[in-house]
Amino acid sequence: MAGRRSTRAFRPDPVPRETVERILALAARAPSGSNIQPWKVHVLAGAARARVVAALTADHAAGAPRAAWGYTYYPVKWRAPYQDRRRALGWSLYGLLGIGKGDQDRMQAQERRNFTFFDAPVGLIVTIDRDMEQGSWVDVGIFVGQVLLAAEAMGLQTCPQAAFAMYDGILRDEIGYPETEQVVCGIAIGHGDPDDVTARLQTPREPVEGFATFQGFAD
């Protein structure tokens, strides 16, 4: 858990289907309300992955209007401390990449790398039925966390990616899942490239006393 990080550059080394199945089987032990297990996963590799990547990157590069987010991921109105943390991450990443403030072309190019799964050989598209409520979204979040940890335990790296939720329509067309499902996120899985500059990105975490309160313990 302490060693896991979001990887933004992968080597082309393949990941066997059996390994992905094992990761998902372990992650499926995640708890869910009344054991309803509301997560669904569409696994992409090889030609299927290439087809999806081509469709998404072409749409992004063309500046075509995006489909609306299927759900509200970020706050409608940003405020401290969340805006501060977001900006710090963004400028830390852009600093490593040598992208200056206002360099929209390179910013867009880096954003577009999301839709290549950062070159990972396996991409997951996690969906949920549209009629599920907030509790089930919590369950899916727990499941996603389990996927990340299971992959880490098998010597693989990952990157959970909310950006895919902006392209629910294209993903549905390319993958073929029904309109009753909507994208929650994508997950890149593979062998991270330790030599890529983004491997040096460090993301700080708040200390426990910054987000937790304790009552009833003896001093």
Coordinates of N, CA and C in Angstrom, one line a residue:
M1 N 0.8 -1.2 0.0 CA 0.0 0.0 0.0 C 0.9 1.3 0.0
A2 N 1.9 1.2 0.8 CA 2.8 2.4 0.9 C 3.6 2.6 -0.4
G3 N 3.8 1.5 -1.1 CA 4.6 1.6 -2.4 C 3.8 1.9 -3.6
R4 N 2.5 1.7 -3.6 CA 1.7 1.9 -4.8 C 1.7 3.4 -5.2
R5 N 1.8 3.6 -6.5 CA 1.7 5.0 -7.0 C 1.0 4.9 -8.4
S6 N 0.5 6.0 -8.9 CA -0.1 6.1 -10.2 C 1.0 6.2 -11.2
T7 N 1.1 5.2 -12.1 CA 2.2 5.1 -13.1 C 1.7 5.7 -14.4
R8 N 2.5 6.6 -15.0 CA 2.1 7.3 -16.2 C 3.0 7.0 -17.4
A9 N 3.8 5.9 -17.3 CA 4.6 5.5 -18.5 C 4.8 4.0 -18.2
F10 N 4.5 3.2 -19.3 CA 4.6 1.7 -19.1 C 5.5 1.2 -20.2
R11 N 6.2 0.0 -19.9 CA 6.9 -0.7 -20.9 C 5.9 -1.6 -21.7
P12 N 6.3 -2.0 -22.9 CA 5.4 -2.8 -23.8 C 5.3 -4.3 -23.3
D13 N 6.0 -4.7 -22.3 CA 5.9 -6.1 -21.9 C 4.5 -6.5 -21.7
P14 N 4.1 -7.7 -22.3 CA 2.7 -8.1 -22.2 C 2.4 -8.6 -20.8
V15 N 1.1 -8.5 -20.5 CA 0.5 -9.1 -19.3 C -0.4 -10.2 -19.6
P16 N -0.2 -11.4 -19.2 CA -1.1 -12.5 -19.6 C -2.5 -12.4 -19.1
R17 N -3.4 -12.9 -19.9 CA -4.8 -12.9 -19.5 C -5.0 -13.5 -18.1
E18 N -4.3 -14.6 -17.8 CA -4.5 -15.3 -16.6 C -4.1 -14.4 -15.4
T19 N -3.1 -13.6 -15.6 CA -2.8 -12.6 -14.5 C -3.9 -11.6 -14.2
V20 N -4.4 -11.1 -15.3 CA -5.5 -10.1 -15.2 C -6.7 -10.8 -14.5
E21 N -7.0 -12.0 -14.9 CA -8.1 -12.7 -14.3 C -7.9 -12.9 -12.8
R22 N -6.7 -13.2 -12.4 CA -6.3 -13.4 -11.0 C -6.5 -12.1 -10.2
I23 N -6.0 -11.0 -10.8 CA -6.2 -9.7 -10.2 C -7.7 -9.4 -9.9
L24 N -8.5 -9.6 -10.9 CA -9.9 -9.3 -10.8 C -10.6 -10.3 -9.8
A25 N -10.2 -11.5 -9.8 CA -10.8 -12.5 -8.8 C -10.5 -12.0 -7.4
L26 N -9.2 -11.6 -7.2 CA -8.9 -11.1 -5.8 C -9.6 -9.8 -5.5
A27 N -9.7 -8.9 -6.5 CA -10.4 -7.6 -6.2 C -11.9 -7.8 -5.9
A28 N -12.5 -8.9 -6.5 CA -13.9 -9.1 -6.3 C -14.2 -9.6 -4.9
R29 N -13.2 -9.8 -4.1 CA -13.5 -10.1 -2.7 C -13.8 -8.8 -1.9
A30 N -13.8 -7.6 -2.6 CA -14.1 -6.4 -2.0 C -15.5 -6.4 -1.4
P31 N -15.7 -5.8 -0.3 CA -17.1 -5.8 0.3 C -18.0 -4.9 -0.5
S32 N -19.3 -5.2 -0.5 CA -20.3 -4.3 -1.1 C -21.6 -4.5 -0.3
G33 N -22.4 -3.4 -0.3 CA -23.7 -3.5 0.4 C -24.5 -4.6 0.0
S34 N -24.9 -5.5 1.0 CA -25.7 -6.7 0.8 C -25.1 -7.6 -0.2
N35 N -23.8 -7.5 -0.5 CA -23.1 -8.3 -1.4 C -23.6 -8.2 -2.8
I36 N -24.0 -7.0 -3.3 CA -24.6 -6.9 -4.6 C -23.5 -6.8 -5.7
Q37 N -22.3 -6.5 -5.3 CA -21.2 -6.5 -6.3 C -21.5 -5.8 -7.6
P38 N -21.7 -4.5 -7.5 CA -22.2 -3.7 -8.6 C -21.2 -3.4 -9.7
W39 N -19.9 -3.8 -9.6 CA -18.9 -3.4 -10.6 C -19.0 -4.3 -11.8
K40 N -18.6 -3.8 -12.9 CA -18.4 -4.5 -14.2 C -17.1 -4.0 -14.8
V41 N -16.4 -4.9 -15.5 CA -15.1 -4.6 -16.0 C -15.0 -5.1 -17.5
H42 N -14.5 -4.2 -18.4 CA -14.3 -4.6 -19.7 C -12.8 -4.5 -20.0
V43 N -12.2 -5.7 -20.2 CA -10.7 -5.8 -20.3 C -10.3 -5.6 -21.8
L44 N -9.3 -4.8 -22.0 CA -8.8 -4.5 -23.4 C -7.4 -4.8 -23.5
A45 N -7.0 -5.6 -24.5 CA -5.6 -5.8 -24.9 C -5.5 -6.0 -26.4
G46 N -4.3 -6.1 -26.9 CA -4.1 -6.4 -28.3 C -4.9 -5.4 -29.2
A47 N -5.5 -6.0 -30.2 CA -6.3 -5.3 -31.2 C -7.4 -4.5 -30.7
A48 N -8.1 -5.1 -29.7 CA -9.2 -4.4 -29.1 C -8.8 -3.1 -28.4
R49 N -7.7 -3.2 -27.6 CA -7.1 -2.0 -27.0 C -6.7 -1.0 -28.0
A50 N -6.0 -1.4 -29.1 CA -5.6 -0.5 -30.1 C -6.7 0.2 -30.8
R51 N -7.8 -0.5 -31.0 CA -9.0 0.1 -31.6 C -9.6 1.2 -30.8
V52 N -9.7 0.9 -29.5 CA -10.3 1.9 -28.6 C -9.3 3.1 -28.4
V53 N -8.0 2.9 -28.3 CA -7.1 4.0 -28.2 C -7.1 4.8 -29.4
A54 N -7.2 4.2 -30.6 CA -7.2 5.0 -31.9 C -8.5 5.9 -31.9
A55 N -9.6 5.4 -31.5 CA -10.8 6.2 -31.6 C -10.8 7.4 -30.6
L56 N -10.3 7.1 -29.4 CA -10.3 8.2 -28.4 C -9.2 9.2 -28.7
T57 N -8.0 8.8 -29.1 CA -7.0 9.8 -29.3 C -7.3 10.6 -30.6
A58 N -7.9 10.0 -31.6 CA -8.3 10.8 -32.8 C -9.4 11.8 -32.4
D59 N -10.3 11.5 -31.6 CA -11.4 12.4 -31.2 C -10.8 13.6 -30.3
H60 N -9.9 13.2 -29.4 CA -9.2 14.2 -28.6 C -8.4 15.2 -29.4
A61 N -7.6 14.6 -30.3 CA -6.7 15.4 -31.2 C -7.4 16.4 -32.1
A62 N -8.6 15.9 -32.5 CA -9.4 16.8 -33.4 C -10.2 17.9 -32.7
G63 N -10.1 17.8 -31.3 CA -10.8 18.9 -30.6 C -12.3 18.7 -30.7
A64 N -12.8 17.5 -31.0 CA -14.2 17.3 -31.1 C -14.9 17.5 -29.8
P65 N -16.1 18.0 -29.8 CA -16.9 18.2 -28.6 C -17.0 16.9 -27.8
R66 N -16.7 16.9 -26.6 CA -16.7 15.7 -25.7 C -18.2 15.4 -25.2
A67 N -18.5 14.2 -25.1 CA -19.7 13.8 -24.4 C -19.6 14.3 -22.9
A68 N -20.7 14.7 -22.4 CA -20.7 15.2 -21.0 C -20.2 14.1 -20.1
W69 N -19.6 14.4 -19.0 CA -19.3 13.4 -17.9 C -20.6 12.7 -17.6
G70 N -20.4 11.4 -17.4 CA -21.6 10.7 -17.0 C -22.0 10.9 -15.5
Y71 N -21.0 11.5 -14.8 CA -21.3 11.8 -13.4 C -20.4 13.0 -13.0
T72 N -20.7 13.6 -11.9 CA -19.9 14.8 -11.5 C -18.7 14.3 -10.6
Y73 N -17.5 14.3 -11.2 CA -16.4 13.8 -10.5 C -15.7 14.8 -9.6
Y74 N -15.5 16.0 -10.2 CA -14.9 17.0 -9.4 C -15.9 18.0 -8.8
P75 N -15.5 18.8 -7.8 CA -16.4 19.8 -7.2 C -16.9 20.8 -8.3
V76 N -18.1 21.2 -8.2 CA -18.6 22.2 -9.1 C -17.9 23.5 -8.9
K77 N -17.6 23.8 -7.6 CA -16.8 25.0 -7.3 C -15.6 24.6 -6.5
W78 N -14.4 24.9 -7.0 CA -13.2 24.5 -6.3 C -12.9 25.4 -5.1
R79 N -12.3 24.9 -4.1 CA -11.9 25.7 -2.9 C -10.8 25.0 -2.2
A80 N -10.1 25.7 -1.3 CA -9.1 25.1 -0.5 C -9.6 24.1 0.5
P81 N -8.9 23.0 0.8 CA -7.5 22.7 0.3 C -7.5 21.9 -1.0
Y82 N -8.6 21.5 -1.5 CA -8.7 20.6 -2.7 C -8.1 21.3 -3.9
Q83 N -8.4 22.5 -4.2 CA -7.8 23.2 -5.3 C -6.3 23.3 -5.2
D84 N -5.8 23.6 -4.0 CA -4.4 23.7 -3.8 C -3.7 22.4 -4.1
R85 N -4.3 21.3 -3.6 CA -3.6 20.0 -3.9 C -3.7 19.6 -5.4
R86 N -4.7 19.9 -6.0 CA -4.9 19.7 -7.4 C -3.8 20.4 -8.2
R87 N -3.7 21.7 -7.9 CA -2.7 22.5 -8.6 C -1.3 22.1 -8.4
A88 N -1.0 21.7 -7.1 CA 0.3 21.2 -6.8 C 0.7 20.0 -7.6
L89 N -0.2 19.1 -7.7 CA 0.0 17.9 -8.5 C 0.2 18.2 -10.0
G90 N -0.6 19.1 -10.5 CA -0.5 19.4 -11.9 C 0.8 20.1 -12.3
W91 N 1.2 21.0 -11.5 CA 2.5 21.7 -11.8 C 3.7 20.9 -11.5
S92 N 3.6 19.9 -10.5 CA 4.7 19.0 -10.3 C 4.9 18.1 -11.5
L93 N 3.8 17.6 -12.1 CA 3.9 16.8 -13.2 C 4.4 17.6 -14.4
Y94 N 3.8 18.7 -14.7 CA 4.3 19.5 -15.8 C 5.7 20.0 -15.7
G95 N 6.1 20.2 -14.4 CA 7.5 20.6 -14.2 C 8.5 19.6 -14.6
L96 N 8.2 18.3 -14.3 CA 9.0 17.2 -14.7 C 9.1 17.0 -16.2
L97 N 7.9 17.3 -16.8 CA 7.8 17.2 -18.3 C 8.3 18.4 -19.1
G98 N 8.7 19.4 -18.3 CA 9.1 20.7 -19.0 C 8.0 21.4 -19.7
I99 N 6.8 21.3 -19.2 CA 5.7 22.0 -19.8 C 5.4 23.3 -19.1
G100 N 5.6 24.4 -19.7 CA 5.4 25.7 -19.1 C 3.9 26.1 -19.0
K101 N 3.6 27.0 -18.1 CA 2.3 27.6 -18.0 C 1.9 28.2 -19.3
G102 N 0.7 27.9 -19.7 CA 0.2 28.4 -21.0 C 0.5 27.6 -22.2
D103 N 1.3 26.6 -22.1 CA 1.7 25.7 -23.2 C 0.6 24.7 -23.5
Q104 N -0.5 25.2 -24.1 CA -1.7 24.4 -24.3 C -1.5 23.2 -25.2
D105 N -0.7 23.3 -26.2 CA -0.4 22.2 -27.1 C 0.2 21.0 -26.4
R106 N 1.2 21.3 -25.5 CA 1.8 20.2 -24.8 C 1.0 19.7 -23.7
M107 N 0.2 20.6 -23.1 CA -0.8 20.1 -22.0 C -1.8 19.2 -22.6
Q108 N -2.3 19.5 -23.8 CA -3.3 18.7 -24.5 C -2.6 17.3 -24.9
A109 N -1.4 17.4 -25.4 CA -0.7 16.1 -25.7 C -0.5 15.2 -24.5
Q110 N -0.2 15.8 -23.4 CA 0.0 15.0 -22.2 C -1.4 14.4 -21.7
E111 N -2.4 15.3 -21.8 CA -3.8 14.8 -21.5 C -4.2 13.6 -22.4
R112 N -3.8 13.7 -23.7 CA -4.2 12.7 -24.6 C -3.5 11.3 -24.3
R113 N -2.4 11.4 -23.6 CA -1.7 10.1 -23.2 C -2.6 9.3 -22.3
N114 N -3.5 9.9 -21.6 CA -4.5 9.2 -20.8 C -5.2 8.1 -21.6
F115 N -5.5 8.5 -22.9 CA -6.4 7.6 -23.7 C -5.6 6.6 -24.5
T116 N -4.3 6.5 -24.2 CA -3.4 5.4 -24.6 C -3.2 4.5 -23.5
F117 N -3.8 4.7 -22.3 CA -3.5 4.0 -21.1 C -2.1 4.2 -20.7
F118 N -1.5 5.3 -21.1 CA -0.1 5.6 -20.9 C 0.8 4.5 -21.4
D119 N 0.4 3.9 -22.6 CA 1.1 2.8 -23.3 C 1.1 1.5 -22.5
A120 N 0.3 1.3 -21.5 CA 0.2 0.0 -20.8 C -0.5 -1.0 -21.8
P121 N -0.1 -2.2 -21.7 CA -0.6 -3.2 -22.6 C -2.0 -3.7 -22.3
V122 N -2.5 -3.4 -21.1 CA -3.8 -3.8 -20.7 C -4.5 -2.6 -20.1
G123 N -5.8 -2.4 -20.6 CA -6.6 -1.3 -20.1 C -7.9 -1.9 -19.6
L124 N -8.4 -1.5 -18.5 CA -9.7 -1.9 -17.9 C -10.6 -0.7 -18.0
I125 N -11.8 -0.9 -18.5 CA -12.9 0.1 -18.4 C -13.9 -0.4 -17.4
V126 N -14.0 0.3 -16.3 CA -14.9 -0.1 -15.2 C -16.2 0.6 -15.4
T127 N -17.3 -0.1 -15.4 CA -18.6 0.5 -15.5 C -19.6 0.1 -14.4
I128 N -20.7 0.8 -14.3 CA -21.7 0.5 -13.3 C -23.1 0.7 -14.0
D129 N -24.1 -0.1 -13.6 CA -25.4 0.1 -14.1 C -25.9 1.5 -13.7
R130 N -26.6 2.2 -14.6 CA -27.0 3.6 -14.4 C -28.0 3.7 -13.3
D131 N -28.7 2.7 -13.0 CA -29.8 2.8 -12.0 C -29.2 2.5 -10.6
M132 N -27.9 2.3 -10.4 CA -27.3 2.2 -9.1 C -27.2 3.5 -8.4
E133 N -27.3 3.5 -7.1 CA -27.2 4.7 -6.3 C -25.8 4.9 -5.7
Q134 N -25.7 6.0 -4.9 CA -24.4 6.4 -4.3 C -23.7 5.3 -3.6
G135 N -24.4 4.5 -2.8 CA -23.8 3.4 -2.1 C -23.1 2.5 -3.0
S136 N -23.6 2.2 -4.1 CA -23.0 1.2 -5.0 C -21.7 1.9 -5.7
W137 N -21.7 3.2 -5.8 CA -20.5 3.8 -6.3 C -19.4 3.7 -5.3
V138 N -19.7 3.8 -4.0 CA -18.7 3.6 -3.0 C -18.2 2.2 -3.1
D139 N -19.1 1.2 -3.3 CA -18.6 -0.2 -3.5 C -17.7 -0.4 -4.7
V140 N -18.0 0.3 -5.8 CA -17.1 0.2 -7.0 C -15.7 0.8 -6.6
G141 N -15.7 1.9 -5.9 CA -14.5 2.6 -5.5 C -13.6 1.6 -4.7
I142 N -14.2 0.9 -3.8 CA -13.5 -0.1 -3.0 C -12.9 -1.2 -3.9
F143 N -13.7 -1.6 -4.8 CA -13.2 -2.6 -5.8 C -12.1 -2.1 -6.6
V144 N -12.1 -0.9 -7.1 CA -11.0 -0.3 -7.9 C -9.7 -0.3 -7.0
G145 N -9.9 0.1 -5.8 CA -8.7 0.1 -4.9 C -8.1 -1.3 -4.7
Q146 N -9.0 -2.3 -4.7 CA -8.5 -3.7 -4.6 C -7.8 -4.1 -5.8
V147 N -8.2 -3.7 -7.0 CA -7.6 -4.0 -8.3 C -6.1 -3.5 -8.2
L148 N -6.0 -2.2 -7.8 CA -4.7 -1.6 -7.7 C -3.7 -2.3 -6.8
L149 N -4.2 -2.7 -5.7 CA -3.4 -3.4 -4.7 C -3.0 -4.8 -5.2
A150 N -4.0 -5.5 -5.8 CA -3.7 -6.9 -6.2 C -2.7 -6.9 -7.4
A151 N -2.8 -5.9 -8.2 CA -1.8 -5.8 -9.3 C -0.4 -5.5 -8.7
E152 N -0.3 -4.6 -7.7 CA 0.9 -4.3 -7.1 C 1.6 -5.5 -6.5
A153 N 0.7 -6.3 -5.8 CA 1.2 -7.5 -5.2 C 1.8 -8.5 -6.2
M154 N 1.4 -8.4 -7.5 CA 1.9 -9.3 -8.5 C 3.0 -8.7 -9.3
G155 N 3.5 -7.6 -8.8 CA 4.7 -7.0 -9.5 C 4.3 -6.1 -10.6
L156 N 3.1 -5.7 -10.7 CA 2.6 -4.8 -11.8 C 2.3 -3.4 -11.3
Q157 N 2.2 -2.5 -12.2 CA 1.9 -1.1 -11.8 C 0.6 -0.7 -12.5
T158 N -0.1 0.3 -12.0 CA -1.4 0.7 -12.4 C -1.5 2.2 -12.5
C159 N -2.6 2.7 -13.1 CA -3.0 4.1 -13.0 C -4.5 4.1 -13.2
P160 N -5.2 4.5 -12.1 CA -6.7 4.7 -12.2 C -6.9 6.0 -13.0
Q161 N -7.9 6.0 -13.9 CA -8.0 7.2 -14.8 C -9.5 7.6 -14.9
A162 N -9.9 8.7 -14.3 CA -11.2 9.2 -14.4 C -11.5 9.8 -15.8
A163 N -10.4 10.1 -16.5 CA -10.6 10.8 -17.8 C -11.5 10.0 -18.8
F164 N -11.5 8.7 -18.7 CA -12.3 7.9 -19.6 C -13.8 8.2 -19.5
A165 N -14.2 8.7 -18.3 CA -15.6 9.0 -18.1 C -16.1 10.1 -19.1
M166 N -15.2 10.8 -19.7 CA -15.7 11.9 -20.6 C -16.0 11.3 -22.0
Y167 N -15.7 10.1 -22.2 CA -15.9 9.5 -23.5 C -16.8 8.2 -23.5
D168 N -17.8 8.3 -22.7 CA -18.7 7.1 -22.5 C -19.3 6.7 -23.8
G169 N -19.7 7.6 -24.7 CA -20.3 7.3 -25.9 C -19.4 6.5 -26.9
I170 N -18.2 7.0 -27.0 CA -17.2 6.4 -27.9 C -16.9 5.0 -27.3
L171 N -16.7 4.9 -26.0 CA -16.3 3.6 -25.4 C -17.5 2.6 -25.6
R172 N -18.7 3.1 -25.5 CA -19.8 2.2 -25.7 C -19.9 1.6 -27.1
D173 N -19.6 2.5 -28.1 CA -19.6 2.1 -29.5 C -18.5 1.1 -29.8
E174 N -17.3 1.4 -29.2 CA -16.1 0.5 -29.5 C -16.1 -0.8 -28.8
I175 N -16.6 -0.8 -27.5 CA -16.6 -2.0 -26.7 C -17.8 -2.8 -26.8
G176 N -19.0 -2.1 -26.9 CA -20.2 -2.8 -27.1 C -21.0 -3.0 -25.8
Y177 N -20.7 -2.3 -24.8 CA -21.5 -2.5 -23.6 C -22.9 -1.7 -23.7
P178 N -23.9 -2.2 -23.0 CA -25.2 -1.6 -23.2 C -25.4 -0.2 -22.7
E179 N -26.4 0.5 -23.1 CA -26.7 1.9 -22.7 C -27.1 1.9 -21.2
T180 N -27.4 0.8 -20.6 CA -27.8 0.7 -19.2 C -26.5 0.9 -18.3
E181 N -25.3 0.8 -18.9 CA -24.1 0.9 -18.2 C -23.5 2.3 -18.5
Q182 N -22.7 2.8 -17.5 CA -21.9 4.0 -17.7 C -20.5 3.8 -17.1
V183 N -19.6 4.5 -17.7 CA -18.2 4.4 -17.3 C -18.0 5.1 -15.9
V184 N -17.2 4.4 -15.1 CA -16.8 4.9 -13.8 C -15.4 5.5 -14.0
C185 N -14.5 4.6 -14.5 CA -13.1 5.0 -14.7 C -12.4 4.0 -15.6
G186 N -11.2 4.3 -16.0 CA -10.3 3.3 -16.7 C -9.2 3.0 -15.7
I187 N -8.5 1.9 -16.0 CA -7.3 1.5 -15.2 C -6.3 0.9 -16.2
A188 N -5.1 1.5 -16.2 CA -4.0 1.0 -16.9 C -3.2 0.0 -16.1
I189 N -2.9 -1.1 -16.7 CA -2.1 -2.2 -16.0 C -1.0 -2.7 -16.8
G190 N 0.2 -2.7 -16.2 CA 1.4 -3.2 -16.9 C 2.6 -3.1 -16.1
H191 N 3.8 -3.1 -16.8 CA 5.1 -3.0 -16.1 C 5.5 -1.5 -16.3
G192 N 5.6 -0.8 -15.2 CA 6.0 0.6 -15.3 C 7.4 0.8 -15.8
D193 N 7.6 1.9 -16.5 CA 8.9 2.3 -17.0 C 9.6 3.1 -16.0
P194 N 10.6 2.6 -15.2 CA 11.2 3.3 -14.1 C 12.1 4.4 -14.7
D195 N 12.5 4.4 -16.0 CA 13.4 5.4 -16.5 C 12.6 6.6 -17.1
D196 N 11.3 6.5 -17.1 CA 10.6 7.7 -17.6 C 10.6 8.8 -16.6
V197 N 10.6 10.0 -17.0 CA 10.7 11.2 -16.1 C 9.5 11.2 -15.1
T198 N 8.4 10.8 -15.6 CA 7.2 10.8 -14.7 C 7.3 9.9 -13.5
A199 N 8.3 8.9 -13.6 CA 8.5 8.0 -12.4 C 9.0 8.7 -11.2
R200 N 9.5 9.9 -11.4 CA 10.1 10.7 -10.3 C 9.0 11.5 -9.6
L201 N 7.8 11.5 -10.1 CA 6.7 12.3 -9.5 C 6.4 11.8 -8.1
Q202 N 6.4 12.6 -7.1 CA 6.1 12.3 -5.7 C 4.8 13.1 -5.4
T203 N 3.8 12.3 -4.8 CA 2.6 13.0 -4.4 C 2.4 12.9 -2.9
P204 N 2.5 14.0 -2.2 CA 2.4 14.0 -0.8 C 1.0 13.6 -0.2
R205 N 1.0 13.1 1.0 CA -0.3 12.8 1.6 C -0.4 13.5 3.0
E206 N -1.6 13.9 3.3 CA -1.8 14.5 4.6 C -1.5 13.6 5.7
P207 N -1.0 14.1 6.8 CA -0.8 13.2 8.0 C -2.1 12.8 8.6
V208 N -2.1 11.8 9.3 CA -3.4 11.3 9.9 C -4.2 12.4 10.6
E209 N -3.4 13.2 11.4 CA -4.1 14.2 12.2 C -4.7 15.3 11.3
G210 N -4.4 15.3 10.0 CA -4.9 16.3 9.1 C -6.3 15.9 8.6
F211 N -6.7 14.6 8.7 CA -8.0 14.2 8.2 C -8.8 13.4 9.2
A212 N -8.3 13.0 10.3 CA -9.0 12.1 11.3 C -9.0 12.8 12.7
T213 N -10.2 12.5 13.3 CA -10.3 12.9 14.7 C -10.5 11.6 15.5
F214 N -10.0 11.7 16.8 CA -10.1 10.5 17.7 C -10.8 10.9 19.0
Q215 N -11.7 10.0 19.4 CA -12.4 10.2 20.6 C -12.4 8.9 21.4
G216 N -12.4 9.1 22.7 CA -12.6 7.9 23.6 C -11.3 7.1 23.9
F217 N -10.2 7.5 23.3 CA -9.0 6.7 23.6 C -8.3 7.3 24.9
A218 N -7.7 6.4 25.6 CA -6.9 6.9 26.8 C -5.7 7.6 26.3
D219 N -5.3 8.7 27.0 CA -4.1 9.4 26.6 C -2.8 8.6 26.9

